[in-house]
Short mmCIF file of N, CA and C in Angstrom, two decimals:
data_model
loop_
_atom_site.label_atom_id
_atom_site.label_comp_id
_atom_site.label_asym_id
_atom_site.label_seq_id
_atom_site.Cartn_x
_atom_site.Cartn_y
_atom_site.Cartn_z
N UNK A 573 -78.11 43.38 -104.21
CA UNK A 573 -78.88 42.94 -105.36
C UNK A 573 -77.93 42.87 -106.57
N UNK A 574 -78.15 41.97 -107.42
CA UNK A 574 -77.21 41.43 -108.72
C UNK A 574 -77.47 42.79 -109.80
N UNK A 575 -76.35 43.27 -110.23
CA UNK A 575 -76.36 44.15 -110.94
C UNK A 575 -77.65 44.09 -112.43
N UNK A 576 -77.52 42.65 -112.51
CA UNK A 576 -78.89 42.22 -113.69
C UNK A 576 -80.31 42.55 -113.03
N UNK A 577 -80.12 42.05 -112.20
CA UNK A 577 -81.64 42.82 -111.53
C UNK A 577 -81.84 43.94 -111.07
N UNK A 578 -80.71 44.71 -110.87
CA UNK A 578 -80.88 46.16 -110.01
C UNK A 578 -81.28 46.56 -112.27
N UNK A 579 -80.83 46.24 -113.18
CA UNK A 579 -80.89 46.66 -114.31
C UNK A 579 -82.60 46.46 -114.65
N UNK A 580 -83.06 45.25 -114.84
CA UNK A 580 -84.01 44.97 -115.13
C UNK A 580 -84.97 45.40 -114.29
N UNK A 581 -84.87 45.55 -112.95
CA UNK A 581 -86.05 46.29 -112.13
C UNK A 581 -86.48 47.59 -112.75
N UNK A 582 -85.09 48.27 -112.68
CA UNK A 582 -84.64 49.91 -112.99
C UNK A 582 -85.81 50.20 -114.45
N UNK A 583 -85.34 49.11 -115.33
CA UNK A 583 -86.24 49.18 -116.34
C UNK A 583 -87.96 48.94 -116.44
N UNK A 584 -87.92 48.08 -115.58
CA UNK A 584 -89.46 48.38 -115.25
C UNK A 584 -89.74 49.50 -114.77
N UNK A 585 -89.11 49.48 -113.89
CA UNK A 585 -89.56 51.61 -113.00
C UNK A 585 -89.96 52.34 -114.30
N UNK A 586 -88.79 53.08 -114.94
CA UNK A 586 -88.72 53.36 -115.90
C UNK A 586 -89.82 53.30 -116.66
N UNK A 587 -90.21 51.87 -117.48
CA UNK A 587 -91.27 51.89 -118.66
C UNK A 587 -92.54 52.30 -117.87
N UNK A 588 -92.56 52.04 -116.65
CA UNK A 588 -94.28 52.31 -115.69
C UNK A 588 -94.04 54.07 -116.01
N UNK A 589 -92.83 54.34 -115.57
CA UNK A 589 -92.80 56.21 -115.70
C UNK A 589 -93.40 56.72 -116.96
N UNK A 590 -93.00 56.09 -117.93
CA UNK A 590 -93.12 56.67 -119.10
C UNK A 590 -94.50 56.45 -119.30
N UNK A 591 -95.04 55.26 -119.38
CA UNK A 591 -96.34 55.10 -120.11
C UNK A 591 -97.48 55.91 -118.81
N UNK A 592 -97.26 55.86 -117.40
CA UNK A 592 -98.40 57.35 -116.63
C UNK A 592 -97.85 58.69 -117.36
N UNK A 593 -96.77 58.92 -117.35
CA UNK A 593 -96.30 60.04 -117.81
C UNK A 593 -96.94 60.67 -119.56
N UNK A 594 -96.55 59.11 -119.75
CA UNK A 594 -97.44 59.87 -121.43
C UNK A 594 -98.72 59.99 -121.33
N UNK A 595 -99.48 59.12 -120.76
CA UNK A 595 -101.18 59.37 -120.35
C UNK A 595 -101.17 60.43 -119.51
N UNK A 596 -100.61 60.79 -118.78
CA UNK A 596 -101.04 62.43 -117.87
C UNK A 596 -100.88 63.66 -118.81
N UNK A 597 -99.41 63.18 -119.31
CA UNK A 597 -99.63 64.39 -120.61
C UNK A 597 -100.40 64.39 -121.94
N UNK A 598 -100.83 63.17 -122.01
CA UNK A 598 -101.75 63.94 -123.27
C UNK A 598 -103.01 64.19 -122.36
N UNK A 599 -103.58 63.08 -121.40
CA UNK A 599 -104.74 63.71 -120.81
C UNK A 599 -104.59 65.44 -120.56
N UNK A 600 -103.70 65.70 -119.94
CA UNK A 600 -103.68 66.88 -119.19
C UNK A 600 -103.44 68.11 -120.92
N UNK A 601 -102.51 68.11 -121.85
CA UNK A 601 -102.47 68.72 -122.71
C UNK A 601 -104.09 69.28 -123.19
N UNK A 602 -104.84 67.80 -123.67
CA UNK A 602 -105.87 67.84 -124.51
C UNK A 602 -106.86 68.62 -123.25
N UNK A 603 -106.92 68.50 -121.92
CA UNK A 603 -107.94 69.42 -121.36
C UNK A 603 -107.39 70.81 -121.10
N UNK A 604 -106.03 71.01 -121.13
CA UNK A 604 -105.87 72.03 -120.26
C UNK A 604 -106.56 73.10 -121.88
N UNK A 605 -106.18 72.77 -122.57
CA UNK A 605 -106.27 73.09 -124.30
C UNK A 605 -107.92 73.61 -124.07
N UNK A 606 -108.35 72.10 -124.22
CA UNK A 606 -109.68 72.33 -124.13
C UNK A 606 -110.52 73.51 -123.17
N UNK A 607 -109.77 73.71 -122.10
CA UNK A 607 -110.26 74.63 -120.57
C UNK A 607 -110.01 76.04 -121.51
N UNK A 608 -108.63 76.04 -121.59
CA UNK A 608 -108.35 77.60 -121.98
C UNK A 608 -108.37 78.45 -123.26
N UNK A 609 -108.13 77.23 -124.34
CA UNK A 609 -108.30 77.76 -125.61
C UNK A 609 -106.74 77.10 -126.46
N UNK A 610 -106.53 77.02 -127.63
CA UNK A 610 -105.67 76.66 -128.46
C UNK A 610 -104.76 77.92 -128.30
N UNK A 611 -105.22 79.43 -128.43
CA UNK A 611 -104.19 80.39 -128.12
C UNK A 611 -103.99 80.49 -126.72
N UNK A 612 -104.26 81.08 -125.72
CA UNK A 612 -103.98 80.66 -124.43
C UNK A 612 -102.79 79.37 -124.43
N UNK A 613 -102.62 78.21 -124.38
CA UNK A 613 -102.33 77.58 -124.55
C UNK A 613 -100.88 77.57 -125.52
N UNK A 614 -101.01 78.00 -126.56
CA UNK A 614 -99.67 78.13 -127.07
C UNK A 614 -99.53 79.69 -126.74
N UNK A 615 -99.74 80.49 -126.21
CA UNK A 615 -99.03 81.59 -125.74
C UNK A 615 -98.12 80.56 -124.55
N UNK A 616 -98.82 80.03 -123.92
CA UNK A 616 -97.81 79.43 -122.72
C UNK A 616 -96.42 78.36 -122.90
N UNK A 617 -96.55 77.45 -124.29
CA UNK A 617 -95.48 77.07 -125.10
C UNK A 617 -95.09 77.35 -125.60
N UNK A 618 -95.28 78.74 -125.91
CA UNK A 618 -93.63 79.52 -126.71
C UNK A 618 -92.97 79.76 -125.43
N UNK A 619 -93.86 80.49 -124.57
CA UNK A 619 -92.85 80.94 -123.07
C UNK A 619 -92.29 79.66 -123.08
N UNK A 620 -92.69 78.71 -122.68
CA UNK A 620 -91.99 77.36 -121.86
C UNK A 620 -90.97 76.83 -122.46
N UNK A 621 -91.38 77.31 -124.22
CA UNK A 621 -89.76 76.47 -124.82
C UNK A 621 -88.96 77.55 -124.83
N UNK A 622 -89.12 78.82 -124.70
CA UNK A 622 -88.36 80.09 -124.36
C UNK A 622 -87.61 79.50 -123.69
N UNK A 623 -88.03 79.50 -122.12
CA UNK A 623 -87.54 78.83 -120.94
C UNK A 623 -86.67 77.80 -121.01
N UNK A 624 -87.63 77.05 -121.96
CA UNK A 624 -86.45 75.47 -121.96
C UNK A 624 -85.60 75.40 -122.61
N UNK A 625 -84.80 76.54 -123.61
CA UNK A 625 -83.89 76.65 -124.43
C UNK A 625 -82.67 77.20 -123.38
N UNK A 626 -83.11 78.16 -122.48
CA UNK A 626 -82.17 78.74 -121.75
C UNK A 626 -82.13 78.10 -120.61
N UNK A 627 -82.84 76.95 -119.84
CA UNK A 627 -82.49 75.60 -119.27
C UNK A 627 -81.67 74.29 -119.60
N UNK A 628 -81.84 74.37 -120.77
CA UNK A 628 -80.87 73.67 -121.54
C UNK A 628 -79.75 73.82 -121.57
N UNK A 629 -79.26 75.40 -121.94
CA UNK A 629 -77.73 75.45 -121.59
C UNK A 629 -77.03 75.62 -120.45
N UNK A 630 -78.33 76.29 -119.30
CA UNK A 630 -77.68 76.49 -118.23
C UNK A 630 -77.46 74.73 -117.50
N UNK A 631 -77.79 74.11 -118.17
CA UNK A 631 -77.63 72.27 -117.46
C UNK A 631 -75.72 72.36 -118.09
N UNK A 632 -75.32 73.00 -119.22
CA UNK A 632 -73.83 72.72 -118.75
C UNK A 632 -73.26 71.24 -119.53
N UNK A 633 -74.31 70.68 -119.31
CA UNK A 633 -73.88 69.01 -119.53
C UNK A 633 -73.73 68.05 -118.42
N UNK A 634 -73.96 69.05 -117.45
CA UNK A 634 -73.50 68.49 -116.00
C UNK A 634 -74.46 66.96 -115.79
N UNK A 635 -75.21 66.76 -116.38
CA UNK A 635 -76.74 65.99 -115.90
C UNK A 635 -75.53 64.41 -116.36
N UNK A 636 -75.40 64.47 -117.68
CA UNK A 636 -74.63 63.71 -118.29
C UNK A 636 -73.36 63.36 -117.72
N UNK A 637 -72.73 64.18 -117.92
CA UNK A 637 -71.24 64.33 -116.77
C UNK A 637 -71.33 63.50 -115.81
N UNK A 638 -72.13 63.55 -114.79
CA UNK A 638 -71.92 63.08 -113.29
C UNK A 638 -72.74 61.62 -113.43
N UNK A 639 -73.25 61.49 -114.60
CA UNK A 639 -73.48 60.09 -114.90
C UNK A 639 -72.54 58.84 -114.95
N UNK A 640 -71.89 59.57 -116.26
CA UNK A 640 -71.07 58.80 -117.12
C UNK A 640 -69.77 58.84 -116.60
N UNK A 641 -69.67 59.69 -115.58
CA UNK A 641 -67.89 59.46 -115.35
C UNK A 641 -67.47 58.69 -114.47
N UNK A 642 -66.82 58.23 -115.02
CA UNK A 642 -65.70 56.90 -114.83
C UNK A 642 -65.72 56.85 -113.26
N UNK A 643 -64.91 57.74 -112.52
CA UNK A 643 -65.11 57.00 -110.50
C UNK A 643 -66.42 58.03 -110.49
N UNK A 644 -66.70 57.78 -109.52
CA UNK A 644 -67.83 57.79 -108.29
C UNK A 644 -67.65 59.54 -107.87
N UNK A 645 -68.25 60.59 -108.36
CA UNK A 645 -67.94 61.58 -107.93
C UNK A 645 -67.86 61.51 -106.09
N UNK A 646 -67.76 62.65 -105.99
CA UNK A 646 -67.51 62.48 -104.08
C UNK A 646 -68.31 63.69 -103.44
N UNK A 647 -68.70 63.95 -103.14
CA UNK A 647 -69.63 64.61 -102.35
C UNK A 647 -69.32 66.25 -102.80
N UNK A 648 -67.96 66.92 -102.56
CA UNK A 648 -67.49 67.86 -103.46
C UNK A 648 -68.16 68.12 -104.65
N UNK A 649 -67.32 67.03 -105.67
CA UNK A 649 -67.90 67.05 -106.96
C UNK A 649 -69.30 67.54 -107.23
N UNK A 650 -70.27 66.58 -106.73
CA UNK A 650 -71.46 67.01 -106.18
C UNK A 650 -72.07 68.42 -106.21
N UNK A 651 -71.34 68.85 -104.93
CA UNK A 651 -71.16 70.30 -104.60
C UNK A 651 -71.25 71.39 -105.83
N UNK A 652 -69.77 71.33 -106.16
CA UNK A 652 -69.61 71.78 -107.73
C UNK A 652 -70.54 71.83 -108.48
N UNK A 653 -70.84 71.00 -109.03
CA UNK A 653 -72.19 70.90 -109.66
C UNK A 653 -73.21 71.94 -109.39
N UNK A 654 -73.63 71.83 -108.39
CA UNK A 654 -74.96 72.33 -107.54
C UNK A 654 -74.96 73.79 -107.90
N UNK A 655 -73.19 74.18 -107.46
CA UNK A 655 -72.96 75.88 -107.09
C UNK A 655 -73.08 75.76 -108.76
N UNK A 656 -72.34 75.33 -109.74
CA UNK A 656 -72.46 75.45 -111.48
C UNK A 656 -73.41 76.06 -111.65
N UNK A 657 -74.59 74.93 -111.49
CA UNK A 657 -76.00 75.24 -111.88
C UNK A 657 -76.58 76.46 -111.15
N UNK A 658 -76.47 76.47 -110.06
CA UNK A 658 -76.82 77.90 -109.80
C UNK A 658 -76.39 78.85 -109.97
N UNK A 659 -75.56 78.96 -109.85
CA UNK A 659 -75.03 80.29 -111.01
C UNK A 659 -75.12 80.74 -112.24
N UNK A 660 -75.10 79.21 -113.26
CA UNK A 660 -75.49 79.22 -114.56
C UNK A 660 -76.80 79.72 -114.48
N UNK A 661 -77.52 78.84 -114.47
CA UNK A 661 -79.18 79.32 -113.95
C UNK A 661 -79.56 80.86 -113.95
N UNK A 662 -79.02 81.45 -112.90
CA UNK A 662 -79.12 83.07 -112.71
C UNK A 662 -79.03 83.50 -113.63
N UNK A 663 -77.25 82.84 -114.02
CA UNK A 663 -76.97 83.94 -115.09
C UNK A 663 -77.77 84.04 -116.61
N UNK A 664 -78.20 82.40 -116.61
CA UNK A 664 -78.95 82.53 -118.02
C UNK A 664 -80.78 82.91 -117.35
N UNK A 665 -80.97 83.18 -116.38
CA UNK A 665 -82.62 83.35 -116.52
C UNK A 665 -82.42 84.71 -116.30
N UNK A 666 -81.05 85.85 -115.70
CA UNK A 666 -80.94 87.38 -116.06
C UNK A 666 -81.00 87.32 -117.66
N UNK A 667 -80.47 86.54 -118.33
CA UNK A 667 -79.47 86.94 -119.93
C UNK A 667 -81.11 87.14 -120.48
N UNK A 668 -82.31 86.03 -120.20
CA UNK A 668 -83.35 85.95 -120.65
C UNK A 668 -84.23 87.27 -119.92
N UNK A 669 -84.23 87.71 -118.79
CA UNK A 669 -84.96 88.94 -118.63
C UNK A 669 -84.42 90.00 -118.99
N UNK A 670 -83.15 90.06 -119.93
CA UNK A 670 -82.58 91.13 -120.31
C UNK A 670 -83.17 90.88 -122.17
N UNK A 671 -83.33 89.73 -122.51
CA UNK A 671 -83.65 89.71 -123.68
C UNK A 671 -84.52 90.22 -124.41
N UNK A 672 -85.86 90.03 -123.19
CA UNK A 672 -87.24 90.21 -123.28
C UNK A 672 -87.60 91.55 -124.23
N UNK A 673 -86.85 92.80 -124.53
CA UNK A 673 -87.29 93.54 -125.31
C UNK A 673 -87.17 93.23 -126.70
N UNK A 674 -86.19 92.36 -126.76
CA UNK A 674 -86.12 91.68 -128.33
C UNK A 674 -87.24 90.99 -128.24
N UNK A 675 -87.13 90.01 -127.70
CA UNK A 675 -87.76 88.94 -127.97
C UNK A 675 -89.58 89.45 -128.45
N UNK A 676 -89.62 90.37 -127.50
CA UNK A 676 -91.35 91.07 -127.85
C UNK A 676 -91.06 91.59 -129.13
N UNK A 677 -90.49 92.35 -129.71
CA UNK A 677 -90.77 93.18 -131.61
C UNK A 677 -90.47 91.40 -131.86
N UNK A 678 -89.40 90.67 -131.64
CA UNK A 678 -89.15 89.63 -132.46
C UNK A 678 -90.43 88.63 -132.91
N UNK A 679 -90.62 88.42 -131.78
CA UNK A 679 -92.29 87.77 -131.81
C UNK A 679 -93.22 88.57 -132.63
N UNK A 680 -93.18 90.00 -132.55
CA UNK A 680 -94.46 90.42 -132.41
C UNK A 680 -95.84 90.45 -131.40
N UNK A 681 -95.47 89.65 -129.92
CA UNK A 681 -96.66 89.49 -129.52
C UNK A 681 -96.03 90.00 -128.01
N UNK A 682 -96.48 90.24 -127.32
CA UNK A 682 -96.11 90.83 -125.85
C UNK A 682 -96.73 90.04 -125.11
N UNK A 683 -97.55 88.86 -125.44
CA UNK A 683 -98.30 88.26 -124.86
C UNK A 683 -97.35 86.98 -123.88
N UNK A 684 -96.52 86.78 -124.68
CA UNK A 684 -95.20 85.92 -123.95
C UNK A 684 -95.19 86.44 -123.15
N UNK A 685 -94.50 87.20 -123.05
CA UNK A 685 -93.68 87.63 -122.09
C UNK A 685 -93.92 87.66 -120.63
N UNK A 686 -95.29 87.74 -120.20
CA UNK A 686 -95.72 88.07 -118.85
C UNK A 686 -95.76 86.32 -118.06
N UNK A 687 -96.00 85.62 -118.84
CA UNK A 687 -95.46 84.17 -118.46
C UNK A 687 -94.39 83.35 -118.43
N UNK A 688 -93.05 83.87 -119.63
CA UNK A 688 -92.12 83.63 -119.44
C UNK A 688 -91.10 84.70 -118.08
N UNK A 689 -91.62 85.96 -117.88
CA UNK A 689 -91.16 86.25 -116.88
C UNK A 689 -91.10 85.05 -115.50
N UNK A 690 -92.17 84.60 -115.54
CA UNK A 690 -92.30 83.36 -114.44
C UNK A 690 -91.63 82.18 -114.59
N UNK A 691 -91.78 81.61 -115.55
CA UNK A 691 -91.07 80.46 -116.00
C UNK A 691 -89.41 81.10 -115.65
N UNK A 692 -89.04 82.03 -116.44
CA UNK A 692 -87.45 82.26 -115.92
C UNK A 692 -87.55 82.52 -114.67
N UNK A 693 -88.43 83.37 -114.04
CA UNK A 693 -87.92 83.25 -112.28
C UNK A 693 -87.51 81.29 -111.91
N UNK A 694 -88.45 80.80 -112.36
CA UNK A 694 -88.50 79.77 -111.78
C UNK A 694 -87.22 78.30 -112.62
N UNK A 695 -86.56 79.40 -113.43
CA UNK A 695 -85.64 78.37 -114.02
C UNK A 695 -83.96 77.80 -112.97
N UNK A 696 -84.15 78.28 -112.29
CA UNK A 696 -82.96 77.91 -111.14
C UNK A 696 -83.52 76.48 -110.94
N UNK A 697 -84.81 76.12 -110.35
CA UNK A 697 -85.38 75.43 -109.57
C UNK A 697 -85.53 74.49 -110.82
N UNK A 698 -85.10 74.24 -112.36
CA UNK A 698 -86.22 73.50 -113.27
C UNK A 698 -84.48 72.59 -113.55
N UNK A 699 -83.01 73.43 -112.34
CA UNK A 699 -82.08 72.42 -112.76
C UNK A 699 -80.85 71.57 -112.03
N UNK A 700 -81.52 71.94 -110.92
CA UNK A 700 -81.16 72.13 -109.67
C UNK A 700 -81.25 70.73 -108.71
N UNK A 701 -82.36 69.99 -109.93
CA UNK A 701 -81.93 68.85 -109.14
C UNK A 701 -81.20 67.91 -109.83
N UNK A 702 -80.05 68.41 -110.63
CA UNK A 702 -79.79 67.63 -111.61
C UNK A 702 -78.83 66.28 -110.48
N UNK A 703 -77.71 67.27 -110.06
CA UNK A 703 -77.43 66.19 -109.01
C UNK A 703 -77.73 65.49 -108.26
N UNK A 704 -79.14 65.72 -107.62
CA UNK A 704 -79.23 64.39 -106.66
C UNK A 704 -79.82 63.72 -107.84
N UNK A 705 -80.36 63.79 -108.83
CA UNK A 705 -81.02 62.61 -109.68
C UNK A 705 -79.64 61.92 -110.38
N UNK A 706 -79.12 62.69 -110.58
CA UNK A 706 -77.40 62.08 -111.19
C UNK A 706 -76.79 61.04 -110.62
N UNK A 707 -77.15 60.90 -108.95
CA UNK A 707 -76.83 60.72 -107.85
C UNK A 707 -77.45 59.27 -107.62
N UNK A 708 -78.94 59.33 -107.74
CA UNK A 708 -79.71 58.21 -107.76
C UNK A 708 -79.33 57.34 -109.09
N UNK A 709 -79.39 57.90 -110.15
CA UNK A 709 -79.03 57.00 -111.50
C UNK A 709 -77.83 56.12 -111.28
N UNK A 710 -76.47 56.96 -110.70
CA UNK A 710 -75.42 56.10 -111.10
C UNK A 710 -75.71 55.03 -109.69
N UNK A 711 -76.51 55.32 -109.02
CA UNK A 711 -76.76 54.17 -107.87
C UNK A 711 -77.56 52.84 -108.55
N UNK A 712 -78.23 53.52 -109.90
CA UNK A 712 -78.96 52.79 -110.61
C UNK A 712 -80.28 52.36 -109.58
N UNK A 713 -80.65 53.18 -108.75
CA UNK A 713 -81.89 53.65 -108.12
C UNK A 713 -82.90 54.19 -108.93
N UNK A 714 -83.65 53.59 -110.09
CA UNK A 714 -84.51 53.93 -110.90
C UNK A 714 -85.93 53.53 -110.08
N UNK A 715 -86.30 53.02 -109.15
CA UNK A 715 -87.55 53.30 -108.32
C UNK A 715 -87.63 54.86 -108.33
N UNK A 716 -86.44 55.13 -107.22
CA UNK A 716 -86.89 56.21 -106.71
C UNK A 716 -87.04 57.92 -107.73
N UNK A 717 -85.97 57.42 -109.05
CA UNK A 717 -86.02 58.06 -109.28
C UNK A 717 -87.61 58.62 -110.62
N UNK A 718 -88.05 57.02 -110.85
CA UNK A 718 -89.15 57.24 -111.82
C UNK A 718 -90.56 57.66 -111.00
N UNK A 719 -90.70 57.27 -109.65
CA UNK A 719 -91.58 58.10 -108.52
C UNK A 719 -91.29 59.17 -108.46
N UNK A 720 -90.06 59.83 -108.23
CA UNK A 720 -90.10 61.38 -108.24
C UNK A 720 -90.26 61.94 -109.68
N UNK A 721 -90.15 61.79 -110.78
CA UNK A 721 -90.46 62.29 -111.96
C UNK A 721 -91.98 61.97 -112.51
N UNK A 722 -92.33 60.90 -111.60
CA UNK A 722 -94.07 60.39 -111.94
C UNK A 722 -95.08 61.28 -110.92
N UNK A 723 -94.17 61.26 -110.48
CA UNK A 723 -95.55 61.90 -108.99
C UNK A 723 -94.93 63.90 -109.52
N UNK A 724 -94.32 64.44 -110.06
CA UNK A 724 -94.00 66.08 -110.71
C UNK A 724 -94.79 65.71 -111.68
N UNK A 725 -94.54 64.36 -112.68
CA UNK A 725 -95.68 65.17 -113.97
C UNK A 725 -96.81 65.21 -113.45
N UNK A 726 -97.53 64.34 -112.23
CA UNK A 726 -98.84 64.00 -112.72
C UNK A 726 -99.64 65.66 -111.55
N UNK A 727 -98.40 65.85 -110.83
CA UNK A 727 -98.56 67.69 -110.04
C UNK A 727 -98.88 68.35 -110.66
N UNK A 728 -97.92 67.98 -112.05
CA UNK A 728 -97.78 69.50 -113.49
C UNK A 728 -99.07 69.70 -113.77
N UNK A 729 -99.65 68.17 -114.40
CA UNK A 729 -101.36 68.04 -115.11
C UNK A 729 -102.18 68.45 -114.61
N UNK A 730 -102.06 67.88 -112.89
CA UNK A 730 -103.43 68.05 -112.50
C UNK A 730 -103.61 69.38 -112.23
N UNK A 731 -102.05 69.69 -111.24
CA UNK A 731 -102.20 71.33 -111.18
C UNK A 731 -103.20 72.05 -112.40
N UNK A 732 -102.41 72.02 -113.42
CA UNK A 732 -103.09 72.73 -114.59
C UNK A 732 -103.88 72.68 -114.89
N UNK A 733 -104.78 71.29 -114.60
CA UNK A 733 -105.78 70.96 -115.03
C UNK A 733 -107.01 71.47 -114.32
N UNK A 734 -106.86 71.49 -113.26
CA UNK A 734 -107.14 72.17 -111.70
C UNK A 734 -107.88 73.45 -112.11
N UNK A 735 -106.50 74.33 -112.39
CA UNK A 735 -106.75 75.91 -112.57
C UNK A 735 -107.01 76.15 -113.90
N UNK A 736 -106.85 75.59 -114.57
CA UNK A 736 -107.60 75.98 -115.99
C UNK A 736 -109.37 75.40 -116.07
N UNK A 737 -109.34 74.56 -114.84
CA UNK A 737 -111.16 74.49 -114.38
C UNK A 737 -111.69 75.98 -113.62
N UNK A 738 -110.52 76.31 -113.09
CA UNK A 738 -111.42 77.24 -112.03
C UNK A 738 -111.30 78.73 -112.86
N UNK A 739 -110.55 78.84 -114.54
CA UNK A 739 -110.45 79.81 -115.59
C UNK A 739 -109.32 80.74 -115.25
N UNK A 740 -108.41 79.91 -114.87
CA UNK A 740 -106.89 80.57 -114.38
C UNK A 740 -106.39 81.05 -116.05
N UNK A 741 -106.88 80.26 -117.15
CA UNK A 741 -106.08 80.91 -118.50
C UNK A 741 -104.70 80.43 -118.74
N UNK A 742 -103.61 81.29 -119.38
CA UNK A 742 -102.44 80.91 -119.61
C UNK A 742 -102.00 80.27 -118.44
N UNK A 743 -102.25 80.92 -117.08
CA UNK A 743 -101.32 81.00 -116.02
C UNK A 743 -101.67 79.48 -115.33
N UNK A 744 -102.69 78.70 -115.28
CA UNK A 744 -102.83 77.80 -115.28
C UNK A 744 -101.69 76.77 -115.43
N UNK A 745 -101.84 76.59 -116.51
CA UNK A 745 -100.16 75.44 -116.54
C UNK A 745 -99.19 76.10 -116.12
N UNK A 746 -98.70 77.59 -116.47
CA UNK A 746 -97.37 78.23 -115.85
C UNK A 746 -97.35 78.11 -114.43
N UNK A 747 -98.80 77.76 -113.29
CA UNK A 747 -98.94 77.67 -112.43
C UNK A 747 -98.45 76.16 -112.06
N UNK A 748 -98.73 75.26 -112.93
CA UNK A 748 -98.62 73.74 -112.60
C UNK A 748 -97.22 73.66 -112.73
N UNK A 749 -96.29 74.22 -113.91
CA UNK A 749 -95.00 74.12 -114.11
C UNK A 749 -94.44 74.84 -113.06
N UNK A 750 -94.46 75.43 -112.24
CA UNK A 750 -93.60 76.33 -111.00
C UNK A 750 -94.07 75.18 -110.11
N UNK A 751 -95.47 75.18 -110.02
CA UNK A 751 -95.42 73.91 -108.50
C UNK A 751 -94.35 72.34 -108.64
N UNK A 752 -94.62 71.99 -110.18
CA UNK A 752 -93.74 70.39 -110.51
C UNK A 752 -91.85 70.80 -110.05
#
């Protein structure tokens, strides 16, 4: 296929991802909200951006990296990567269960904490696939890759949406975010 069309397909994938993706998340935000409560609810987004601050660095840059560079990593490279992130990962979702006594006086609320414990267990797994998606991009395989990021959010929502029907509470979405 002509590099203009493997482009322009890619981009359709893409804009279809985004616009289910933004309708699942506000659908799913505004009920899960609605199910559990406005506190409930942001008790679970401080954990999650907790989480996503110390996901952030444990990514390294690697996501970018194995994009943008110049040859074709090789299966190794790859490799590398993989072992990076997992290690990084550990080491930053220990650095974060070692934090946790700050972080409670810092907050003031202890209420975090029992959900970000989960979210960091589960931060290995939130980076882990950076390479094979790295992998698909520079193939410029944007089907496959806006199906696998469309079909996790709409897991995340419904999950949550799911268990915050049946009065799961915070754990509800922390439940949908470990299954995506």
């Amino acid at each position: 296929m002509p590099l203009r069309e493997k482009v322009l397909r890619g981009g359709i994938y893409l804009s279809a991802r985004e616009g289910i993706g933004l309708a699942a998340g506000v659908a799913g935000v505004l009920l899960v909200t609605r199910l559990i409560g406005p506190t409930q609810y942001g008790l679970y987004r401080g954990a999650l951006e907790i989480m996503a601050f110390f996901a952030g660095v444990a990514r390294w840059g690697l996501d970018a990296y194995l994009v943008r560079r110049e040859e074709q990593p090789t299966r190794a490279v790859y490799n590398q990567a993989f072992s990076l992130l997992l290690l990084g990962s550990l080491g930053f979702a220990a650095l974060g269960f070692l934090s946790m006594p700050l972080l409670g006086r810092w907050l003031s609320d202890v209420r975090y904490l029992a959900p970000l414990r989960f979210l960091l267990a589960a931060l290995p797994f939130t980076v882990l696939s950076i390479p094979a998606v790295a992998r698909l991009e520079r193939e410029l395989d944007y089907g496959k890759v806006a199906a696998l990021e469309t079909v996790g959010h709409v897991l995340y929502q419904g999950v949550s949406v799911a268990l915050a029907w049946k009065g799961w509470g915070l754990w509800a979405p922390v439940a949908g975010y470990i299954l995506w």
